[in-house]
Structure formats: structure tokens, C-alpha cells
Coordinates of C-alpha atoms in Angstrom, one line a residue:
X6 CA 111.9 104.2 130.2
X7 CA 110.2 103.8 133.5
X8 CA 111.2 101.0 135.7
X9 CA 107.9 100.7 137.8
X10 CA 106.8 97.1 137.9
X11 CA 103.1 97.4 138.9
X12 CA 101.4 95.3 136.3
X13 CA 101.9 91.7 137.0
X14 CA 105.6 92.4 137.8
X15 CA 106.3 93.9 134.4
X16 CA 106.5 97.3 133.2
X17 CA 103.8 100.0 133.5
X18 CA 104.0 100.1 130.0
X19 CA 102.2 97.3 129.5
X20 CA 99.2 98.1 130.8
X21 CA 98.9 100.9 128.7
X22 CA 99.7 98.7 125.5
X23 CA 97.0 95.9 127.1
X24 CA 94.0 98.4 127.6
X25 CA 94.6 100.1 124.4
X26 CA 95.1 96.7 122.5
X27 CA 92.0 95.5 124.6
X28 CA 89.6 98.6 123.4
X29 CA 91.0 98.0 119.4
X30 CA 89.9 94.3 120.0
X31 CA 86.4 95.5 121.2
X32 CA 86.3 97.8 118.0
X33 CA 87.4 94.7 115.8
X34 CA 85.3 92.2 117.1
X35 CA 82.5 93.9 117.2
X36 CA 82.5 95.0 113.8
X37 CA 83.0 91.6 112.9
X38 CA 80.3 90.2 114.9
X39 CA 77.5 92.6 113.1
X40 CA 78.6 93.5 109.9
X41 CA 77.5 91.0 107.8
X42 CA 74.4 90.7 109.7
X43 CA 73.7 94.6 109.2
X44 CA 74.6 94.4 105.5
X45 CA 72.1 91.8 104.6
X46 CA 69.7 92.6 107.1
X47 CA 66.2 93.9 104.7
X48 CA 65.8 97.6 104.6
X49 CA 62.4 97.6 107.1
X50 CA 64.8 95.9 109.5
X51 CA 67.5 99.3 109.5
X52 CA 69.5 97.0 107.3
X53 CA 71.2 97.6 103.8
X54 CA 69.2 95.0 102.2
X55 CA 71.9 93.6 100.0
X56 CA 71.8 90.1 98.6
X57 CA 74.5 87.2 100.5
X58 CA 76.9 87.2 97.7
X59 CA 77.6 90.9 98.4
X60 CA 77.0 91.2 101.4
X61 CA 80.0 88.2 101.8
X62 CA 82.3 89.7 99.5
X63 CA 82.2 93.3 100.5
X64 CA 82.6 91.6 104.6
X65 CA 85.8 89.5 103.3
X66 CA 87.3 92.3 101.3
X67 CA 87.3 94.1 104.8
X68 CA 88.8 91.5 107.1
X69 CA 91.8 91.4 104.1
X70 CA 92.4 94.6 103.8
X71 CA 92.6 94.7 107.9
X72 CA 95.3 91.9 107.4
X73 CA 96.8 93.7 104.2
X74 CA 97.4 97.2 105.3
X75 CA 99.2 95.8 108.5
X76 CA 101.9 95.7 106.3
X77 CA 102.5 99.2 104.5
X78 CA 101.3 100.5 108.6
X79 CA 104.2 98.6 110.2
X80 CA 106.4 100.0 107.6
X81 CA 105.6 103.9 107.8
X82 CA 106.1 103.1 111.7
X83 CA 109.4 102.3 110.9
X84 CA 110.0 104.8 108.6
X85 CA 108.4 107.9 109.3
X86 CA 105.7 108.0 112.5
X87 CA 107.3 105.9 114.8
X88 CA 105.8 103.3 116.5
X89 CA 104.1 105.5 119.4
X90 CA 101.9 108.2 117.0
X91 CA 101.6 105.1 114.7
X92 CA 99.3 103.5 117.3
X93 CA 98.0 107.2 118.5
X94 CA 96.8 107.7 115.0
X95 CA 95.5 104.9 114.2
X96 CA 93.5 104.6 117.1
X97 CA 91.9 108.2 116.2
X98 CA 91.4 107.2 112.3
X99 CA 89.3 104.0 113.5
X100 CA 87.1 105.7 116.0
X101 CA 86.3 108.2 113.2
X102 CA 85.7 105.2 111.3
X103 CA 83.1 104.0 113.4
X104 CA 81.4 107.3 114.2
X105 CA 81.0 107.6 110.3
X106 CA 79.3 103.8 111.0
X107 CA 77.0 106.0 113.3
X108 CA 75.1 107.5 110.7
X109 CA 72.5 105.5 108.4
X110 CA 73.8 106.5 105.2
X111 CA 75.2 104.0 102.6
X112 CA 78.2 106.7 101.4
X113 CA 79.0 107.0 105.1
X114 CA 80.0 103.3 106.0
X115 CA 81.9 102.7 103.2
X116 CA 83.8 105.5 104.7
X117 CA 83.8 104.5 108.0
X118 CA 85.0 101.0 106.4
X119 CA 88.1 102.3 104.5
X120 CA 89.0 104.4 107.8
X121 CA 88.9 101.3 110.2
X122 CA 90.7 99.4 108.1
X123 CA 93.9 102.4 107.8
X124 CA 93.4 103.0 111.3
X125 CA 93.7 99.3 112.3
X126 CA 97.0 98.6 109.7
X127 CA 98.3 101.6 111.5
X128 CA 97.8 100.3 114.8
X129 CA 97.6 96.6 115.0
X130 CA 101.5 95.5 113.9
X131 CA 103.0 98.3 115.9
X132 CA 101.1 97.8 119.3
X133 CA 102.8 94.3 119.1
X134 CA 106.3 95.5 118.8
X135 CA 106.0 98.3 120.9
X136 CA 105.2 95.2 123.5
X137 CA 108.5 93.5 122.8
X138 CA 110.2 97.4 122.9
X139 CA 109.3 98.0 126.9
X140 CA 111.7 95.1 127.9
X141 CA 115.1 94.9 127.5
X142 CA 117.4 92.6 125.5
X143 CA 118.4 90.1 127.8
X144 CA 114.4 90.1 129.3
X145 CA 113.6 87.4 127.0
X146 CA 111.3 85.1 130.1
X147 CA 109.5 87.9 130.7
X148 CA 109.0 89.3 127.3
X149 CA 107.2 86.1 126.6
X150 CA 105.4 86.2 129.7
X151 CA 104.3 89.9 128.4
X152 CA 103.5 88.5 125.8
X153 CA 100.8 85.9 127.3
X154 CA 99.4 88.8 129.1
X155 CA 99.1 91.0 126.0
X156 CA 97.7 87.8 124.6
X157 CA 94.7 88.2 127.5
X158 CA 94.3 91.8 126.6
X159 CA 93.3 90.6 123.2
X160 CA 90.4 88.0 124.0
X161 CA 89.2 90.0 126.9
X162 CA 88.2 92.8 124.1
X163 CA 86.9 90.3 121.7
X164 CA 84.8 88.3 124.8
X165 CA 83.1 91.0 125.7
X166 CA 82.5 93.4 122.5
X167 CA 80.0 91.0 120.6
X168 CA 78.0 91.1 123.6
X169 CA 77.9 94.7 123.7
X170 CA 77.8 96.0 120.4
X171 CA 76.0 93.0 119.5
X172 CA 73.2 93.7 122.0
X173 CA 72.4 97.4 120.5
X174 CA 73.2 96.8 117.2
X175 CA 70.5 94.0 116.7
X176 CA 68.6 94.3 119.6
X177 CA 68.6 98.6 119.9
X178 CA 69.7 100.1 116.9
X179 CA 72.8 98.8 113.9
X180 CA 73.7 102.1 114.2
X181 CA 74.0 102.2 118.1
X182 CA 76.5 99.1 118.1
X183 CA 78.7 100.7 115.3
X184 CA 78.9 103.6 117.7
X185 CA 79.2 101.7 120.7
X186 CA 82.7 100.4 119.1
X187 CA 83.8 103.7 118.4
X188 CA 83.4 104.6 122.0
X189 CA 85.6 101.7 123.4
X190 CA 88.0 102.8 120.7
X191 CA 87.9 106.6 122.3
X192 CA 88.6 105.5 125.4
X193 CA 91.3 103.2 124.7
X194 CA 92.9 106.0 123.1
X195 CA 92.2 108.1 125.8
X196 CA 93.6 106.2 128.5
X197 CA 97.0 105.7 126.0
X198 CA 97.7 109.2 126.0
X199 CA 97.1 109.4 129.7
X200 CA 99.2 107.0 130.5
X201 CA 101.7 107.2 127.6
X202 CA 104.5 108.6 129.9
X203 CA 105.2 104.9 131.4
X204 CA 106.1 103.9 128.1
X205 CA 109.5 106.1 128.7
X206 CA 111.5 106.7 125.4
X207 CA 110.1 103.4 123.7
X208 CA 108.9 103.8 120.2
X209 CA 109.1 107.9 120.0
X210 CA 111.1 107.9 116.8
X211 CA 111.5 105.9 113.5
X212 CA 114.6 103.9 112.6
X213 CA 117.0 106.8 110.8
X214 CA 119.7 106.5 108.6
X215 CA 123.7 107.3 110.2
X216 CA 123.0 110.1 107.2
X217 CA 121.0 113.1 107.8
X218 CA 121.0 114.3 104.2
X219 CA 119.2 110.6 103.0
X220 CA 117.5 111.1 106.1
X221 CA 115.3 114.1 105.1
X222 CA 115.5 112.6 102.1
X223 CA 113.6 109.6 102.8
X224 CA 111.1 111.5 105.2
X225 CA 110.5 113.7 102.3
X226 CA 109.7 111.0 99.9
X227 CA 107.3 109.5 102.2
X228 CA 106.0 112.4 103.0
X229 CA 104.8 113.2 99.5
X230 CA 103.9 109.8 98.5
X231 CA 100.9 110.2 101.6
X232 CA 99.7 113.0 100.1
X233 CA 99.9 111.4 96.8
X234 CA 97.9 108.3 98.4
X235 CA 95.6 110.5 100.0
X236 CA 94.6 112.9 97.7
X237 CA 94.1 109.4 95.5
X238 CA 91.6 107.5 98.2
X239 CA 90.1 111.1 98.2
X240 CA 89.5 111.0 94.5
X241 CA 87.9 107.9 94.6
X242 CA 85.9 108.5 97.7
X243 CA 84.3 111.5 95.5
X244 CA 83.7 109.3 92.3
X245 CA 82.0 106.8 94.2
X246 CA 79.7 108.8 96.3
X247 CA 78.4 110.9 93.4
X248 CA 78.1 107.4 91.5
X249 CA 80.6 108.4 89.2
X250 CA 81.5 105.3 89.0
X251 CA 80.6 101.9 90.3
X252 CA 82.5 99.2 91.8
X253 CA 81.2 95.2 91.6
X254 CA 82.1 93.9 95.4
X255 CA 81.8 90.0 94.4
X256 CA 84.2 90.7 91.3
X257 CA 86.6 92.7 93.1
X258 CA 86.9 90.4 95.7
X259 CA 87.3 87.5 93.8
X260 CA 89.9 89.7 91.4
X261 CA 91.7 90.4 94.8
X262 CA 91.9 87.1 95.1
X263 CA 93.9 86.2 92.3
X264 CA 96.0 89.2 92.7
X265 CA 96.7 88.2 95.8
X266 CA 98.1 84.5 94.8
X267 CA 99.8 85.4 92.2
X268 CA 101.7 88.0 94.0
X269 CA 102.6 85.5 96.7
X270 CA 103.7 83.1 93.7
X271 CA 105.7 85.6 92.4
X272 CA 107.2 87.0 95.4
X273 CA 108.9 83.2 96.1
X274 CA 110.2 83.2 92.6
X275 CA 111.7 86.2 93.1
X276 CA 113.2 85.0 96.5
X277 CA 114.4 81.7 95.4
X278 CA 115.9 83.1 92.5
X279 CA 117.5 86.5 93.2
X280 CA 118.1 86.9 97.1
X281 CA 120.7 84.4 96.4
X282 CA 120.2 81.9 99.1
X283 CA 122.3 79.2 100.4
X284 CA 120.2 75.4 100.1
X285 CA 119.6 75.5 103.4
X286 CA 117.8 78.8 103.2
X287 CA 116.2 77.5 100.4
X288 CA 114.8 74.7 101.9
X289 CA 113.4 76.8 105.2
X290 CA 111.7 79.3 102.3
X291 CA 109.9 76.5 101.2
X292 CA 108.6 75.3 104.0
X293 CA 107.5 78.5 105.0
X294 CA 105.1 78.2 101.5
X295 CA 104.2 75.1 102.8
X296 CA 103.0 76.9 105.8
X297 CA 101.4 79.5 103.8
X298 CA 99.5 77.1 101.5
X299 CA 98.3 75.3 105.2
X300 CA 97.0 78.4 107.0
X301 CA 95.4 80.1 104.1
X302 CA 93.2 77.1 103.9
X303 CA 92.8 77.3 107.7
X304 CA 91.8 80.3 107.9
X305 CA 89.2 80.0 104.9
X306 CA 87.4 77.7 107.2
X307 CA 88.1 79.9 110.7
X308 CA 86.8 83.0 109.6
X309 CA 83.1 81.2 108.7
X310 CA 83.1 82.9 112.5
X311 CA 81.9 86.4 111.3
X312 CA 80.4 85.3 107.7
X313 CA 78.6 82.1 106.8
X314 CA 78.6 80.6 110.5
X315 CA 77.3 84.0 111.7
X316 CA 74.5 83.8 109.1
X317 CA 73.5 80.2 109.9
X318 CA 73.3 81.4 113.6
X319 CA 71.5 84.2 113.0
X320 CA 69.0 82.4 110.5
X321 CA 68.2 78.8 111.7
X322 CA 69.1 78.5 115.2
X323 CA 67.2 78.5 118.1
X324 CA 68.2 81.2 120.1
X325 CA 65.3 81.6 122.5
X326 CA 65.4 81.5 126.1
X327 CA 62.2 81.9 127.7
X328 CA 60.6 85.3 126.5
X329 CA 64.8 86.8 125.5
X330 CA 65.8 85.5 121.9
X331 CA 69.5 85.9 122.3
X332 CA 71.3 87.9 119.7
X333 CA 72.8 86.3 117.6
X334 CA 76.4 87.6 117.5
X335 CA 76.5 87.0 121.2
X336 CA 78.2 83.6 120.2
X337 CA 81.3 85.4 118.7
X338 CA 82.0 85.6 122.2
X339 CA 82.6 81.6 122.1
X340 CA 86.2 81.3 120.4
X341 CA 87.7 83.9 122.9
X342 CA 86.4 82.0 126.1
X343 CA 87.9 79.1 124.6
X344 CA 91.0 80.4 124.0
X345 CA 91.3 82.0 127.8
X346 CA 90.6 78.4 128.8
X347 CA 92.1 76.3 126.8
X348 CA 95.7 78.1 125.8
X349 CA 97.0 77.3 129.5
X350 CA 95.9 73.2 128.5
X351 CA 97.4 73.3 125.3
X352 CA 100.8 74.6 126.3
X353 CA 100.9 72.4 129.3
X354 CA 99.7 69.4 127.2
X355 CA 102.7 70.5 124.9
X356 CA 105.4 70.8 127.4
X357 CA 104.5 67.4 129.0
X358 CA 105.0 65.8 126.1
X359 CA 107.9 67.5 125.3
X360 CA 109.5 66.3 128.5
X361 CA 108.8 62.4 127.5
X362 CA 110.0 63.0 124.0
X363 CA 106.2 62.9 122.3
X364 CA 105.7 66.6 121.6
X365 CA 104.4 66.3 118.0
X366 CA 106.6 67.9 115.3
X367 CA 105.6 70.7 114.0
X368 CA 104.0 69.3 110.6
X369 CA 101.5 67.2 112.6
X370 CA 100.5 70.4 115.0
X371 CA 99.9 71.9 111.4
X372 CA 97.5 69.1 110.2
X373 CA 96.3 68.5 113.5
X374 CA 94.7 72.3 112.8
X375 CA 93.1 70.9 109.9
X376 CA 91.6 68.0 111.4
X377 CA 90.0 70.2 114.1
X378 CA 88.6 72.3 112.0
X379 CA 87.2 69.6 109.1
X380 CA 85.5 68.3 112.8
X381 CA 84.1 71.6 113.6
X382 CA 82.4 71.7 110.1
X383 CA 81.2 67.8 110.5
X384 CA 79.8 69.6 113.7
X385 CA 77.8 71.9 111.4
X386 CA 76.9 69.1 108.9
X387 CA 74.8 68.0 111.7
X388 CA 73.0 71.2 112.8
X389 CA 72.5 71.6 109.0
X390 CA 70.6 68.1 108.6
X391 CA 68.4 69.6 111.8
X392 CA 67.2 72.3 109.6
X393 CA 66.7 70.3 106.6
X394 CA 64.0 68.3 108.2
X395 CA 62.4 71.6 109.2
X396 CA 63.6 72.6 112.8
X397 CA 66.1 74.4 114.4
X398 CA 69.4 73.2 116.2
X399 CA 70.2 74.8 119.5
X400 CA 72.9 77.4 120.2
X401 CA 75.3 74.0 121.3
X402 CA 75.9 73.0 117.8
X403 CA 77.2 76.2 117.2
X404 CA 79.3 76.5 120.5
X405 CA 80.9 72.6 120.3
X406 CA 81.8 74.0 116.3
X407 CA 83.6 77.1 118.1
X408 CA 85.3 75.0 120.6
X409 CA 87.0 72.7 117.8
X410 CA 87.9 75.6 115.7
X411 CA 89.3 76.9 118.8
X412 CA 91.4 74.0 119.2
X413 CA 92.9 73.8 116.0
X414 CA 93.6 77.4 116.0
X415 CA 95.8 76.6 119.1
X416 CA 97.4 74.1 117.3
X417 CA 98.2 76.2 113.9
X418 CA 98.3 79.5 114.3
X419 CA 101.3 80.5 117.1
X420 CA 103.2 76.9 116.0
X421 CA 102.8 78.7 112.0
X422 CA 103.7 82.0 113.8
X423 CA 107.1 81.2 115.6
X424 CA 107.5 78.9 112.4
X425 CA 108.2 81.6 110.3
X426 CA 110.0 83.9 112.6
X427 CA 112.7 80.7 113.1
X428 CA 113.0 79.7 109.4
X429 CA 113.2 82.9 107.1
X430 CA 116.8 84.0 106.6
X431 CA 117.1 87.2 109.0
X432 CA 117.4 89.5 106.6
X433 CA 113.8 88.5 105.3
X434 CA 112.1 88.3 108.4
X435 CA 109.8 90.8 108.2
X436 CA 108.6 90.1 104.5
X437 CA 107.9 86.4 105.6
X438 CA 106.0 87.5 108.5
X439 CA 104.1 90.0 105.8
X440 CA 103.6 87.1 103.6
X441 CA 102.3 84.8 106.9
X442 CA 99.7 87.8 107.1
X443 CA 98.9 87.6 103.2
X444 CA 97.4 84.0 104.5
X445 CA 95.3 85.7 106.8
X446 CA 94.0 88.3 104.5
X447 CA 93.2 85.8 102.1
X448 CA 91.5 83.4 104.2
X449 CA 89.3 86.1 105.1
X450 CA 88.6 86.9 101.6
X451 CA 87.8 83.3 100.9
X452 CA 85.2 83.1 103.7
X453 CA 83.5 85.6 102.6
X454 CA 83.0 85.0 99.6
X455 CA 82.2 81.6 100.6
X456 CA 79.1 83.1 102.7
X457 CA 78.2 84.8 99.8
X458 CA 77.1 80.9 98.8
X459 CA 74.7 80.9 102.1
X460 CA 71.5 82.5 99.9
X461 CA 68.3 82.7 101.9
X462 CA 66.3 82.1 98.8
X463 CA 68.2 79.4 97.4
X464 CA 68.5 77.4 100.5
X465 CA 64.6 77.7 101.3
X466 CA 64.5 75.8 97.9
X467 CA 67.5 73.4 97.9
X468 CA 67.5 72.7 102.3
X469 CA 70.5 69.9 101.5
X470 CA 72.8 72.7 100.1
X471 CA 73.7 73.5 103.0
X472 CA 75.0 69.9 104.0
X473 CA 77.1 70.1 101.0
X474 CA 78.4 73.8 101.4
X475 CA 79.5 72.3 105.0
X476 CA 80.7 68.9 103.8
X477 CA 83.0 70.6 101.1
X478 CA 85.1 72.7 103.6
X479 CA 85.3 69.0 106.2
X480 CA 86.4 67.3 102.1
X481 CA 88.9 70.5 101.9
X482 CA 90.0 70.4 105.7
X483 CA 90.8 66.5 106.1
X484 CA 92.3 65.9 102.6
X485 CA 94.9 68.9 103.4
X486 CA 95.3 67.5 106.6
X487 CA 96.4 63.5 105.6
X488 CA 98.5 65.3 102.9
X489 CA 100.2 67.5 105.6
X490 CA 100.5 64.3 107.8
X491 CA 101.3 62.5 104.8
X492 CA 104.5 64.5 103.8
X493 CA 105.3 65.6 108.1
X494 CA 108.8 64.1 108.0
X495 CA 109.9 65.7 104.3
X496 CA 108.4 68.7 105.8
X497 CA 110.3 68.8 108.8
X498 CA 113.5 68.0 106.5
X499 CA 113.2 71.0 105.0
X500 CA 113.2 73.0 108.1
X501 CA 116.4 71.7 109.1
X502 CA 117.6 72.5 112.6
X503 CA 114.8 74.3 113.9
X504 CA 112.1 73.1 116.1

């Protein structure tokens, strides 16, 4: 691979993984700042005019499948593609997505929908190795410095895309922002084929087996299983747009749901009991539950972001500055600003601790995620009570809220990241880090269907709902936290000798 070292000191290759990360971050986030919006938005408005409830579940399905399909889309990488058309094609597969978006037809975004979310589980997981792929070995400082710039790449495309798409979709046209995404997408695919050759051998062909014969074999397999898969999804595409049959979004989602946990249930049966591990292992495999359990109820709470918090700001605050009413999904640029600030405190605040023996184990940096984010929804009980006496709280009830949610994310998610990587047995690495991801999905799915609770109707009617909608996630957030905090030095038992 190319050994030019003009970005930052590390490889040109990283560059072209940042901006092309950087443009799928600006597709992500925008979608995620006007979806909901756009789906419950009335009819008259450009809007779909469905009720909260589906609106929430239909949003929430999306973000899991995003999380979901990671999973099968790292493996084909592996597999078959490689990691390098992996990320080509899914790049292409989500700007067609959004260019389906583009037109006001209800057949076409659920389209557009179920190609964003292959594209993204096709590019997302294997954009992230490739990173680690451009150094070598014995790089490991400045792999992890890559890393931390990659990291920037990812929040510079979520800053600015809500502002953007956000601005055309509510102020101009839905239809405009959705489009508006699939452009940034375009030209971050565009630049990653222009500048694909500093990338140097990295990534061009899947892992193979010593065999040739099992080989063609596998490829072959795969091979027909995709067009299996794809002939399927066309199928159903066809059934649903002729109304041949019908799909309930709420029930589905909350069927997923289950589904979901139970397969996660099941899957650490099966560990514990056939993979034949040693007591130690055990013990690390259960703590890695643990950390499942934690940052699936996390996550539930984060991802209020895009659904229920995105309603309330949309709704009943006061966005209005002078003759401009601000758009409303301009504050989903919030959490990344305060991640570019506050990361660099965090890890210093960390390290200095470390160095006089207080650094917090890693249980209390768990609970210590909680605890933000039960204060970030105390926050909103406030700005609630506002509206229940009939006025509306200003866009800083909103922001403070981001800012704590910011701050336990911090805490949770890269401490619950590196967590896993260090406990699971090696040769189950990858399915822990799947299962870390199932937490993900399924806090997504839980927030959404938790928006779907947010009714404009019944709220008008009931104005203290809300309080208690808010007040049950700080009951959830703070009882899981003292119970984490509660049980931090068993916990840490269990992971044994890692840090």
C-alpha cells in the first residue's frame, strides 16, 4: 500500500476512509433528523400523515435494521466482496436509496428505506476495519490515533447534515432534504473511487480458504443464497406495493422485539453450554450480558434523539428567533458538537485519574452512563412541566438534555465497546461484538416505539403525560444505574484480569 503520510502523519488512505465515512454520516444523520418528522407530518404539510404510534415504530424498525444488517454486511465482506466493493456498493445502494426518498410516493420510500439500510450494513462495519487494515501490525499508537481521527470524520457528517438536510426538508421541501442526503452520499462515493488507489492492496479480496476446491465452493453458495435473498425482498417488494398484502408496523416492531431478546437469550445458552469454555471464559461471557442488558437500556433512552425528543422539539418548543423559526432538526446537530468538545475532556479527565489511582472501574463508567442519561430526562421533566402550564420551553432545555446524554454516552459506549473486544474468548470476538450491536438495534427499536407513546391528541388532553412518559425513562435510568453501582465490584470479578 502506499506509504505517503499526508493526512495528519498517517496514510493517505485515511483520508479517503474519513471523507467517505464523513458523507455516509451526512446520509445517516440526516435521515435520522427528519424522518420521523416527515412521517407524521399531516398530508397538507407534504407529510405522510401517519399517526405517532406508526410513525415511531416504522422510525425504530429502521435504525435496527441499520444496526442489524451490520452484521450479515461485515460477513459477506469477509466472505465474498471484500472489504473495498463492500463499502463501494454499499455507498451506491444507499444513494439509490435516498434518490427513491426523492420522489413523493409512499411505495417509493419504503424502498428507498429497505435500500439505505442494505447499503449502510454493507458499508458501515467494513469502513471501520478497512481503517485498522491501512496500518501495519506493530502501528498500534497510531492506529488508535487513526482511529480518533476517523472518530472526527464521523461527527463532522452528523454536525453538519441536520443542518442541511434539515433546512430543505422542513423549511424547502421533505423531498429536497431526502435528496440532499443522497447527494453527499454521491460524492463521498465519488471521491472513494478517486482516491481509492492510496488505499494500496488493503481490503481487495475476501479471506479464502488454503483450498481452492471449498473455495469456489463457498463463493458459490453465497453466491446463490443472494440471489435467493434477492429475488425474496423482490417478492415482497411486489406484494406490498400492489397491497397484496399488508404489514402492521407497531406489531412488527414490537414482534422484532421479542425475536430479538430471545435470540440474544438463546445465543448465551448456546455459548455457555456448547462452545465449551473454561470458568474464566465463562465468567468474561457473562459479564459481557451484563454489558448488553446495560447499553440496551442506554440506548432506549439515547436514541429519544431522532424520535420522541425530536417530536417534543418539533412540537412545543420555542424555536423562534426574531422573524426565523429555526428548524427543528437543527438541534440533532447538538450531541455531535458535544462530542468534538468534550471527548478530548473525558479522556484526559480519565487518564489523570488513572495516574493517581482513581480512574473508575469500569462498572461505575457503565452506571455513571445511566445516571447521565436519567439527568438528561429530569432535564426534560422540566421543559415538560413548561408546556403543561401552557407555554413553551426554549431550545436550552433541549440542548443541556443533549449535552448530558452526550456525557454519558462518553462514559458507556467506547468503555462497553473495548469491553467486549477484551473479554470474549478470541475465537468469539466477532459474534460478541455482533451481539454488542444487537444492543444497539434494540435500543433503537425501543425508542421508537416509545415515541409512538408521544400522541399529539392524547397529550392536548392529558398535558401531565408527558411528565410521566419522561419521569419513567429517569425511574428506568437511575434504578439500573444504583443496581450497576450496586453489584460494580462482583461485576468487575467476573471480568477477571482485564481492565
Amino acid at each position: 500500500m502506499s506509504t505517503d503520510k499526508t493526512f495528519f502523519g498517517h496514510p493517505r488512505g485515511l483520508a479517503t476512509l474519513f471523507f467517505t465515512e464523513m458523507w455516509e454520516r451526512f446520509s445517516y444523520y440526516g435521515m435520522r433528523a427528519l424522518l420521523l418528522l416527515f412521517m407524521v407530518a399531516s398530508v397538507e404539510k407534504g407529510g405522510m400523515g401517519l399517526d405517532d404510534k406508526t410513525g415511531g415504530a416504522i422510525y425504530g424498525l429502521y435504525t435496527m435494521f441499520v444496526y442489524l444488517l451490520a452484521l450479515p454486511g461485515g460477513w459477506l465482506a469477509d466472505k465474498f466482496f471484500g472489504l473495498r466493493k463492500s463499502i463501494f456498493y454499499g455507498g451506491c445502494i444507499i444513494a439509490l436509496g435516498h434518490f427513491c426518498l426523492a420522489f413523493p410516493s409512499q411505495e417509493t420510500f419504503f424502498v428507498g428505506l429497505l435500500f439505505i439500510v442494505i447499503g449502510t450494513g454493507l458499508l458501515k462495519p467494513n469502513i471501520s476495519s478497512m481503517v485498522g487494515e491501512i496500518y501495519p501490525p506493530e502501528d498500534q499508537v497510531r492506529r488508535d490515533a487513526g482511529f480518533s481521527i476517523f472518530f472526527m470524520g464521523i461527527n463532522s457528517g452528523a454536525l453538519v447534515s441536520p443542518i442541511i438536510v434539515g433546512y430543505l426538508g422542513q423549511n424547502v421541501n421533505w423531498h429536497y432534504g431526502f435528496a440532499a442526503a443522497g447527494v453527499g452520499m454521491i460524492l463521498g462515493v465519488i471521491q472513494y473511487k478517486l482516491t481509492e488507489n492510496y488505499l494500496g492492496t488493503v481490503g481487495l479480496e475476501p479471506a479464502r480458504h488454503a483450498d481452492p476446491v471449498q473455495q469456489k465452493a463457498q463463493e458459490r453458495n453465497i453466491r446463490y443464497a443472494l440471489w435467493i435473498i434477492g429475488l425474496g425482498l423482490v417478492a415482497l417488494v411486489v406484494l406490498l406495493w400492489t397491497r397484496a398484502i399488508t404489514i402492521n408496523p407497531v406489531a412488527f416492531a414490537q414482534g422484532s422485539g421479542v425475536v430479538l431478546l430471545i435470540s440474544v437469550l438463546l445465543y448465551f445458552i448456546y455459548v455457555f453450554i456448547f462452545e465449551k469454555l473454561s470458568a474464566d471464559e465463562k465468567k468474561k461471557v457473562l459479564a459481557i450480558f451484563i454489558f448488553f442488558v446495560v447499553t440496551t437500556a442506554f440506548y432506549a433512552g439515547y436514541e429519544g434523539q431522532g424520535s420522541s425528543l425530536n417530536l417534543f422539539a418539533d412540537r412545543y418548543t420555542d424555536r423562534l428567533f426574531g422573524s426565523f423559526n429555526m428548524p427543528a432538526s437543527w438541534l440533532q446537530s447538538a450531541p455531535p458538537i458535544f462530542v468534538i468538545l468534550f471527548v478530548p475532556v473525558f479522556t484526559w479527565l480519565w487518564s489523570t485519574l488513572a495516574k493517581h489511582k482513581l480512574n473508575p472501574i469500569t462498572p461505575v463508567k457503565l452506571a455513571l452512563g445511566l445516571f447521565w442519561m436519567g439527568l438528561g430526562y429530569l432535564v426534560m421533566m422540566g421543559a415538560a412541566e413548561i408546556v403543561m402550564n401552557g407555554n413553551k420551553p426554549g431550545i436550552s432545555w433541549l440542548v443541556i438534555t443533549y449535552m448530558l446524554h452526550t456525557f454519558g454516552e462518553i462514559c458507556l459506549y467506547p468503555i462497553g465497546l473495548s469491553g467486549v473486544t477484551k473479554l470474549a474468548p478470541k475465537r468469539l470476538v466477532g459474534q460478541m461484538m455482533g451481539v454488542f450491536f444487537m444492543a444497539l438495534a434494540l435500543g433503537n427499536l425501543f425508542a421508537g416505539l416509545y415515541a409512538g407513546e408521544f400522541s399529539e391528541d392524547v397529550l392536548a388532553k392529558n398535558p401531565s403525560l408527558m411528565i410521566d412518559l419522561f419521569a419513567l425513562i429517569v425511574k428506568i435510568m437511575f434504578v439500573a444505574g444504583v443496581i450497576v453501582l450496586v453489584f460494580a465490584k462482583p461485576i468487575r470479578k467476573l471480568m477477571g484480569n482485564i481492565r
